[in-house]
Short mmCIF file of C-alpha atoms in Angstrom, two decimals:
data_model
loop_
_atom_site.label_atom_id
_atom_site.label_comp_id
_atom_site.label_asym_id
_atom_site.label_seq_id
_atom_site.Cartn_x
_atom_site.Cartn_y
_atom_site.Cartn_z
CA UNK A 1 59.22 122.17 90.10
CA UNK A 2 55.58 121.35 89.37
CA UNK A 3 53.34 124.19 90.61
CA UNK A 4 50.09 122.22 90.26
CA UNK A 5 48.31 122.29 93.64
CA UNK A 6 47.02 118.79 93.02
CA UNK A 7 50.48 117.30 92.56
CA UNK A 8 51.10 114.23 94.71
CA UNK A 9 54.84 114.92 94.88
CA UNK A 10 55.67 115.85 98.45
CA UNK A 11 58.69 118.09 98.83
CA UNK A 12 60.93 117.86 101.91
CA UNK A 13 59.79 120.20 104.66
CA UNK A 14 63.07 122.13 104.51
CA UNK A 15 63.30 122.37 100.73
CA UNK A 16 63.27 125.80 99.06
CA UNK A 17 60.10 126.81 97.25
CA UNK A 18 62.00 126.67 93.97
CA UNK A 19 64.96 124.33 93.80
CA UNK A 20 68.24 126.23 93.93
CA UNK A 21 71.26 124.87 92.05
CA UNK A 22 74.35 123.82 93.99
CA UNK A 23 77.59 123.28 92.06
CA UNK A 24 80.24 121.18 93.77
CA UNK A 25 83.78 121.13 92.36
CA UNK A 26 86.40 118.77 93.71
CA UNK A 27 89.35 116.53 93.06
CA UNK A 28 89.67 112.97 94.34
CA UNK A 29 91.10 111.39 97.47
CA UNK A 30 90.10 113.10 100.70
CA UNK A 31 88.62 116.07 98.83
CA UNK A 32 85.73 114.22 97.21
CA UNK A 33 85.11 112.26 100.41
CA UNK A 34 84.64 115.56 102.23
CA UNK A 35 82.15 116.80 99.67
CA UNK A 36 79.94 113.74 99.07
CA UNK A 37 78.13 113.73 102.47
CA UNK A 38 77.43 117.46 102.15
CA UNK A 39 75.99 117.10 98.64
CA UNK A 40 73.91 114.11 99.71
CA UNK A 41 72.42 116.12 102.56
CA UNK A 42 71.69 119.11 100.32
CA UNK A 43 70.02 116.82 97.80
CA UNK A 44 67.86 115.35 100.58
CA UNK A 45 66.72 118.88 101.40
CA UNK A 46 65.49 119.41 97.85
CA UNK A 47 68.39 121.31 96.31
CA UNK A 48 69.38 120.59 92.71
CA UNK A 49 72.93 119.28 92.97
CA UNK A 50 75.51 119.29 90.16
CA UNK A 51 79.14 118.29 90.62
CA UNK A 52 82.31 118.61 88.57
CA UNK A 53 84.33 115.57 89.61
CA UNK A 54 87.97 115.97 88.63
CA UNK A 55 90.53 113.18 88.10
CA UNK A 56 90.02 110.54 90.80
CA UNK A 57 86.74 112.08 92.06
CA UNK A 58 84.57 110.56 89.33
CA UNK A 59 84.41 107.00 90.64
CA UNK A 60 83.36 107.74 94.25
CA UNK A 61 80.82 110.32 93.04
CA UNK A 62 79.26 107.78 90.69
CA UNK A 63 79.20 105.16 93.43
CA UNK A 64 77.39 107.68 95.65
CA UNK A 65 74.64 108.08 93.04
CA UNK A 66 75.73 111.32 91.36
CA UNK A 67 76.31 111.88 87.65
CA UNK A 68 79.55 113.87 87.79
CA UNK A 69 80.62 116.18 85.03
CA UNK A 70 84.18 116.10 83.74
CA UNK A 71 86.31 118.26 81.48
CA UNK A 72 85.43 115.89 78.64
CA UNK A 73 81.85 117.19 78.86
CA UNK A 74 83.12 120.69 78.00
CA UNK A 75 85.55 119.79 75.22
CA UNK A 76 84.47 121.41 71.93
CA UNK A 77 85.13 120.28 68.38
CA UNK A 78 87.29 123.34 67.75
CA UNK A 79 89.51 122.74 70.82
CA UNK A 80 92.16 121.27 68.52
CA UNK A 81 95.09 122.88 70.35
CA UNK A 82 93.83 121.53 73.68
CA UNK A 83 93.40 118.04 72.23
CA UNK A 84 96.96 118.09 70.89
CA UNK A 85 98.35 119.19 74.26
CA UNK A 86 96.19 116.64 76.06
CA UNK A 87 97.43 113.73 73.98
CA UNK A 88 101.03 114.83 74.48
CA UNK A 89 100.73 115.23 78.25
CA UNK A 90 98.62 112.11 78.77
CA UNK A 91 101.41 109.96 77.35
CA UNK A 92 103.43 110.77 80.48
CA UNK A 93 100.81 111.65 83.09
CA UNK A 94 97.83 109.34 82.55
CA UNK A 95 97.53 106.38 84.95
CA UNK A 96 96.08 103.78 82.61
CA UNK A 97 92.73 102.44 83.77
CA UNK A 98 93.24 103.27 87.43
CA UNK A 99 91.05 106.25 88.29
CA UNK A 100 90.07 108.06 85.09
CA UNK A 101 89.60 107.30 81.41
CA UNK A 102 92.23 108.26 78.86
CA UNK A 103 89.69 110.53 77.14
CA UNK A 104 89.04 112.45 80.36
CA UNK A 105 92.78 112.78 81.02
CA UNK A 106 93.31 114.20 77.54
CA UNK A 107 90.45 116.68 78.03
CA UNK A 108 91.56 117.73 81.53
CA UNK A 109 95.26 118.09 80.73
CA UNK A 110 94.72 119.60 77.30
CA UNK A 111 92.08 122.17 78.22
CA UNK A 112 94.03 123.18 81.32
CA UNK A 113 97.28 123.60 79.40
CA UNK A 114 95.63 125.54 76.58
CA UNK A 115 94.08 127.83 79.19
CA UNK A 116 97.53 128.31 80.74
CA UNK A 117 98.88 129.35 77.33
CA UNK A 118 95.98 131.78 76.88
CA UNK A 119 96.80 133.37 80.25
CA UNK A 120 100.60 133.50 80.05
CA UNK A 121 101.57 133.02 76.42
CA UNK A 122 103.13 129.93 74.88
CA UNK A 123 106.68 130.43 76.14
CA UNK A 124 105.83 131.46 79.71
CA UNK A 125 103.27 128.65 80.00
CA UNK A 126 105.98 126.15 79.13
CA UNK A 127 108.28 127.61 81.79
CA UNK A 128 105.59 127.54 84.48
CA UNK A 129 104.52 124.00 83.65
CA UNK A 130 108.14 122.84 83.75
CA UNK A 131 108.49 124.46 87.19
CA UNK A 132 105.18 123.49 88.79
CA UNK A 133 103.67 120.70 86.72
CA UNK A 134 99.89 120.47 87.07
CA UNK A 135 100.01 122.93 89.98
CA UNK A 136 100.51 125.65 87.34
CA UNK A 137 96.97 125.12 86.04
CA UNK A 138 94.20 127.59 86.84
CA UNK A 139 91.61 126.81 84.12
CA UNK A 140 89.28 129.76 84.64
CA UNK A 141 88.05 129.76 81.03
CA UNK A 142 86.92 126.14 81.30
CA UNK A 143 85.12 126.77 84.58
CA UNK A 144 83.27 129.60 82.86
CA UNK A 145 81.91 126.98 80.45
CA UNK A 146 80.79 124.90 83.43
CA UNK A 147 79.04 127.88 85.04
CA UNK A 148 77.37 128.79 81.74
CA UNK A 149 75.82 125.33 81.57
CA UNK A 150 74.91 124.75 85.22
CA UNK A 151 73.94 128.33 86.19
CA UNK A 152 74.58 127.68 89.90
CA UNK A 153 73.16 129.67 92.80
CA UNK A 154 76.06 128.66 95.06
CA UNK A 155 79.43 126.93 94.63
CA UNK A 156 81.10 124.61 97.12
CA UNK A 157 84.68 123.36 96.86
CA UNK A 158 87.42 122.04 99.10
CA UNK A 159 90.78 123.81 99.40
CA UNK A 160 92.50 122.40 96.31
CA UNK A 161 94.14 124.67 93.73
CA UNK A 162 93.67 124.42 89.94
CA UNK A 163 90.04 123.85 88.90
CA UNK A 164 88.65 124.25 92.43
CA UNK A 165 90.35 127.61 92.82
CA UNK A 166 89.24 128.54 89.31
CA UNK A 167 85.64 127.80 90.34
CA UNK A 168 85.95 130.19 93.28
CA UNK A 169 87.34 132.89 90.99
CA UNK A 170 84.50 132.50 88.47
CA UNK A 171 81.96 132.59 91.30
CA UNK A 172 83.49 135.88 92.47
CA UNK A 173 83.34 137.26 88.91
CA UNK A 174 79.63 136.46 88.70
CA UNK A 175 78.77 137.46 92.28
CA UNK A 176 77.73 133.91 93.13
CA UNK A 177 78.37 132.97 96.78
CA UNK A 178 81.05 130.36 97.36
CA UNK A 179 81.69 128.00 100.25
CA UNK A 180 85.11 126.43 100.79
CA UNK A 181 85.94 123.48 103.02
CA UNK A 182 89.42 123.40 104.56
CA UNK A 183 90.44 119.81 105.17
CA UNK A 184 93.29 120.47 107.61
CA UNK A 185 95.13 123.73 108.28
CA UNK A 186 95.02 125.60 104.97
CA UNK A 187 97.56 127.98 103.50
CA UNK A 188 99.69 125.58 101.45
CA UNK A 189 102.34 126.97 99.12
CA UNK A 190 103.85 125.32 96.05
CA UNK A 191 106.59 126.91 93.98
CA UNK A 192 106.46 130.07 96.08
CA UNK A 193 102.76 130.62 95.38
CA UNK A 194 99.89 130.30 97.84
CA UNK A 195 97.60 127.61 96.48
CA UNK A 196 94.42 129.32 97.61
CA UNK A 197 95.27 132.95 96.89
CA UNK A 198 91.57 133.80 96.80
CA UNK A 199 89.39 132.05 99.33
CA UNK A 200 85.67 131.50 99.34
CA UNK A 201 83.13 133.87 100.82
CA UNK A 202 82.43 131.32 103.55
CA UNK A 203 85.23 129.08 104.86
CA UNK A 204 84.43 125.91 106.82
CA UNK A 205 87.33 124.87 109.04
CA UNK A 206 87.79 121.51 110.80
CA UNK A 207 89.05 122.72 114.18
CA UNK A 208 90.22 125.76 116.12
CA UNK A 209 93.87 125.26 115.15
CA UNK A 210 93.08 126.21 111.55
CA UNK A 211 91.97 129.72 112.47
CA UNK A 212 95.37 131.34 113.20
CA UNK A 213 96.85 129.82 110.03
CA UNK A 214 94.12 131.31 107.83
CA UNK A 215 94.34 134.66 109.62
CA UNK A 216 97.95 134.81 108.44
CA UNK A 217 96.56 134.64 104.89
CA UNK A 218 94.15 137.53 105.61
CA UNK A 219 91.03 135.42 106.02
CA UNK A 220 88.82 137.22 108.52
CA UNK A 221 87.32 135.46 111.51
CA UNK A 222 83.84 136.38 110.25
CA UNK A 223 84.43 134.28 107.13
CA UNK A 224 85.31 131.16 109.13
CA UNK A 225 82.89 128.63 110.59
CA UNK A 226 84.11 125.69 112.70
CA UNK A 227 82.31 122.68 111.25
CA UNK A 228 84.59 119.64 111.34
CA UNK A 229 85.59 117.56 108.30
CA UNK A 230 83.09 114.98 106.95
CA UNK A 231 85.93 112.83 105.63
CA UNK A 232 87.05 112.19 109.19
CA UNK A 233 83.69 111.04 110.53
CA UNK A 234 84.26 107.38 109.64
CA UNK A 235 86.52 107.01 112.66
CA UNK A 236 83.50 107.40 114.94
CA UNK A 237 81.94 104.27 113.42
CA UNK A 238 84.76 101.80 114.04
CA UNK A 239 86.07 100.44 117.35
CA UNK A 240 89.42 101.66 118.64
CA UNK A 241 90.90 98.21 119.20
CA UNK A 242 93.42 96.95 116.68
CA UNK A 243 92.21 94.47 114.08
CA UNK A 244 94.65 91.56 113.89
CA UNK A 245 93.35 89.99 110.67
CA UNK A 246 95.57 91.95 108.25
CA UNK A 247 98.62 91.19 110.37
CA UNK A 248 97.70 87.52 110.54
CA UNK A 249 97.28 87.29 106.75
CA UNK A 250 100.79 88.68 106.34
CA UNK A 251 102.28 86.41 109.03
CA UNK A 252 103.40 89.23 111.31
CA UNK A 253 104.70 88.24 114.73
CA UNK A 254 103.46 89.72 118.00
CA UNK A 255 106.80 91.50 118.33
CA UNK A 256 106.63 93.01 114.83
CA UNK A 257 105.88 96.73 114.59
CA UNK A 258 103.95 97.80 111.50
CA UNK A 259 104.45 101.19 109.86
CA UNK A 260 102.16 102.20 106.99
CA UNK A 261 103.77 104.39 104.33
CA UNK A 262 100.95 106.31 102.62
CA UNK A 263 102.67 107.61 99.49
CA UNK A 264 101.98 111.08 98.11
CA UNK A 265 102.44 112.33 94.51
CA UNK A 266 105.19 114.72 95.57
CA UNK A 267 108.58 115.78 94.23
CA UNK A 268 111.51 113.37 93.95
CA UNK A 269 113.26 115.19 96.82
CA UNK A 270 110.31 114.51 99.11
CA UNK A 271 110.07 110.85 98.11
CA UNK A 272 113.81 110.37 98.66
CA UNK A 273 113.55 111.92 102.12
CA UNK A 274 110.79 109.56 103.24
CA UNK A 275 112.04 106.43 101.53
CA UNK A 276 115.68 106.86 102.62
CA UNK A 277 114.38 107.29 106.18
CA UNK A 278 112.35 104.08 105.92
CA UNK A 279 115.30 102.10 104.58
CA UNK A 280 117.51 103.28 107.44
CA UNK A 281 114.76 102.65 110.00
CA UNK A 282 114.31 98.98 109.06
CA UNK A 283 118.07 98.57 109.31
CA UNK A 284 118.01 100.06 112.81
CA UNK A 285 115.01 98.03 114.05
CA UNK A 286 114.77 94.40 112.85
CA UNK A 287 111.20 94.14 114.22
CA UNK A 288 109.96 96.95 111.96
CA UNK A 289 107.82 96.09 108.93
CA UNK A 290 106.56 98.64 106.39
CA UNK A 291 103.30 98.35 104.45
CA UNK A 292 103.53 100.50 101.30
CA UNK A 293 100.39 102.02 99.75
CA UNK A 294 100.43 104.07 96.54
CA UNK A 295 98.32 107.22 96.31
CA UNK A 296 95.18 106.76 94.14
CA UNK A 297 96.82 108.90 91.43
CA UNK A 298 99.99 106.79 91.39
CA UNK A 299 100.56 103.49 89.57
CA UNK A 300 101.24 100.41 91.69
CA UNK A 301 104.67 100.25 90.09
CA UNK A 302 105.68 103.30 92.17
CA UNK A 303 104.91 101.34 95.34
CA UNK A 304 106.78 98.33 94.01
CA UNK A 305 109.95 100.42 93.63
CA UNK A 306 109.77 101.26 97.34
CA UNK A 307 109.09 97.64 98.25
CA UNK A 308 112.16 96.59 96.30
CA UNK A 309 114.29 98.95 98.40
CA UNK A 310 112.83 97.68 101.68
CA UNK A 311 113.41 94.02 100.87
CA UNK A 312 111.92 91.52 103.33
CA UNK A 313 110.72 94.36 105.59
CA UNK A 314 108.34 95.67 102.91
CA UNK A 315 104.74 94.48 102.59
CA UNK A 316 102.52 95.10 99.52
CA UNK A 317 99.00 96.54 99.95
CA UNK A 318 97.74 96.69 96.36
CA UNK A 319 94.20 95.46 97.14
CA UNK A 320 93.79 96.54 100.77
CA UNK A 321 91.58 99.39 101.97
CA UNK A 322 93.13 102.39 103.66
CA UNK A 323 91.01 102.01 106.79
CA UNK A 324 92.03 98.36 107.16
CA UNK A 325 95.69 99.30 106.89
CA UNK A 326 95.48 102.14 109.40
CA UNK A 327 93.61 99.81 111.71
CA UNK A 328 96.48 97.30 111.55
CA UNK A 329 99.45 99.63 112.00
CA UNK A 330 101.16 101.27 114.95
CA UNK A 331 102.59 104.15 112.90
CA UNK A 332 101.49 106.13 109.83
CA UNK A 333 104.25 107.63 107.67
CA UNK A 334 103.30 110.37 105.18
CA UNK A 335 103.38 114.11 104.45
CA UNK A 336 100.68 116.78 104.21
CA UNK A 337 97.68 114.47 103.96
CA UNK A 338 94.38 113.85 105.70
CA UNK A 339 95.53 110.23 105.99
CA UNK A 340 97.86 111.33 108.79
CA UNK A 341 95.01 112.84 110.75
CA UNK A 342 92.82 109.79 110.16
CA UNK A 343 95.53 107.62 111.71
CA UNK A 344 95.89 109.97 114.68
CA UNK A 345 92.11 109.97 115.11
CA UNK A 346 92.31 106.19 115.50
CA UNK A 347 94.93 106.60 118.20
CA UNK A 348 97.91 105.70 116.03
CA UNK A 349 101.23 107.51 116.04
CA UNK A 350 102.36 109.42 112.97
CA UNK A 351 105.71 110.35 111.44
CA UNK A 352 105.32 113.31 109.08
CA UNK A 353 107.90 114.39 106.51
CA UNK A 354 108.51 117.64 104.64
CA UNK A 355 111.32 119.09 102.57
CA UNK A 356 110.66 122.60 103.87
CA UNK A 357 110.59 123.71 107.51
CA UNK A 358 108.06 126.49 106.87
CA UNK A 359 105.09 124.92 108.65
CA UNK A 360 102.72 127.73 107.76
CA UNK A 361 103.38 127.28 104.07
CA UNK A 362 104.03 123.57 103.74
CA UNK A 363 103.30 121.65 106.89
CA UNK A 364 100.69 119.72 108.76
CA UNK A 365 101.83 120.72 112.26
CA UNK A 366 100.10 117.99 114.22
CA UNK A 367 103.24 117.61 116.32
CA UNK A 368 102.52 121.04 117.83
CA UNK A 369 99.29 119.65 119.29
CA UNK A 370 100.08 115.98 119.96
CA UNK A 371 103.31 114.58 121.40
CA UNK A 372 102.85 111.24 119.61
CA UNK A 373 103.42 112.86 116.20
CA UNK A 374 106.91 113.58 114.84
CA UNK A 375 107.99 116.07 112.17
CA UNK A 376 111.11 115.43 110.08
CA UNK A 377 112.95 117.32 107.35
CA UNK A 378 116.15 115.23 107.47
CA UNK A 379 116.76 111.51 106.92
CA UNK A 380 118.62 110.87 110.18
CA UNK A 381 115.82 112.38 112.28
CA UNK A 382 113.11 110.63 110.30
CA UNK A 383 114.79 107.23 110.50
CA UNK A 384 115.23 107.59 114.25
CA UNK A 385 111.59 108.64 114.74
CA UNK A 386 110.33 105.60 112.82
CA UNK A 387 112.72 103.02 114.26
CA UNK A 388 111.97 103.97 117.88
CA UNK A 389 108.23 103.27 117.69
CA UNK A 390 107.13 100.51 120.06
CA UNK A 391 104.00 98.44 120.61
CA UNK A 392 101.50 100.02 123.00
CA UNK A 393 98.33 99.27 124.88
CA UNK A 394 94.78 99.58 123.61
CA UNK A 395 94.14 102.02 126.47
CA UNK A 396 96.82 104.38 125.16
CA UNK A 397 95.25 104.38 121.71
CA UNK A 398 91.74 104.88 123.08
CA UNK A 399 92.80 107.89 125.15
CA UNK A 400 94.46 109.51 122.15
CA UNK A 401 91.47 108.82 119.96
CA UNK A 402 89.02 110.42 122.39
CA UNK A 403 91.10 113.60 122.65
CA UNK A 404 91.64 114.07 118.91
CA UNK A 405 88.01 113.32 118.00
CA UNK A 406 86.88 116.00 120.44
CA UNK A 407 89.42 118.52 119.13
CA UNK A 408 88.38 117.95 115.49
CA UNK A 409 84.59 117.93 116.10
CA UNK A 410 84.08 114.35 114.92
CA UNK A 411 80.51 113.80 116.09
CA UNK A 412 78.83 112.59 112.89
CA UNK A 413 77.29 116.00 112.14
CA UNK A 414 79.97 117.96 110.29
CA UNK A 415 78.26 117.47 106.91
CA UNK A 416 75.05 118.95 108.33
CA UNK A 417 76.89 121.99 109.68
CA UNK A 418 78.57 122.58 106.29
CA UNK A 419 75.26 122.15 104.44
CA UNK A 420 73.77 124.80 106.73
CA UNK A 421 76.54 127.19 105.67
CA UNK A 422 75.67 126.52 102.01
CA UNK A 423 71.96 127.14 102.64
CA UNK A 424 72.73 130.35 104.53
CA UNK A 425 74.94 131.50 101.64
CA UNK A 426 72.04 131.07 99.22
CA UNK A 427 69.62 132.83 101.55
CA UNK A 428 72.03 135.72 102.11
CA UNK A 429 72.30 136.26 98.36
CA UNK A 430 68.51 136.16 97.97
CA UNK A 431 68.11 138.70 100.77
CA UNK A 432 70.69 141.01 99.18
CA UNK A 433 68.90 140.77 95.83
CA UNK A 434 65.58 141.66 97.48
CA UNK A 435 67.16 144.61 99.25
#
């Protein structure tokens, strides 16, 4: 910052005397959409913001005016082993041209796999990757490179594993305060391992129901701040009434009931559970139609396979926005995803599916709070839950929406509350250093 007293540059009234560096680390989907409003607010306050945008996060960060870093920025000439692994893995795992460049996929997959080998050894790394896929990654060594370059004063992430968790670990190593944002309930487990086995110094939770879940994972109440989730705030800006335009474009009748299947990049067992339930449901209810939307990390061909199984009851959504689709449907069908909560926030019903009944470890237990949400681990139950959905009044949807928005603190200010936690984390560190 220019220290010349005659400088005409006027700093924001709330800006620090010397710009502190904030490092954001996030994946795509709902994770990056949580983080962007917080980073924008911190930047408006005069903080120097850097962000590592992983996989699908790069595009929305760029569109928001940031210059996101990627693993490609930290790939060295002598990372030959990582490059070899990256090319091998990208042949199977890269979604061509959809959300990330091939070069970035090679860097991300290769550096992460090489780090896994460094941690576990070649043989054990192969076993873990075969068992968990990308969830086996915890690229701490690569995040150390990021920290070396950025030199952050505070780190903010969401609750994803892999590189986000690695960032929290490196922050702890270097005694840099970290802030974590929980999108839903927290405490997910994959392959018998808690995804967030070390949580941030400060944990921002979306609503009161998250607190008992995190306490089970030994997060203290003092660490948790109830802030809301910025990715859910968009529901406060749209009317609750159903938009008929999408339905009209697809020639749906007044008696047709529309379910939206928001796909998730899950195991084959999970996909079979949901998709077998949908196929049975359309057989049980001839008025049921199913719009199928691939996850941003999935190719459209995955959605087409589901559409082929549904036949005339299936509707493609390749170029339609998520909000438009939720707006048009009566029912959202998915698993552990913020998309389910977004639908419920708009007053829609939801049918949630899991292959494990352990809610604490695997679930999004919205059905424990709202009687218009179902939870299924078997095809027969799931098909029945979907097929029995009926059309309902606007008043019903509006009443649901008002209740859920209040419960989840959707008032347009969650990003400000989270930014305040970040600022307080920086100030607490400065005060400790002075002491």
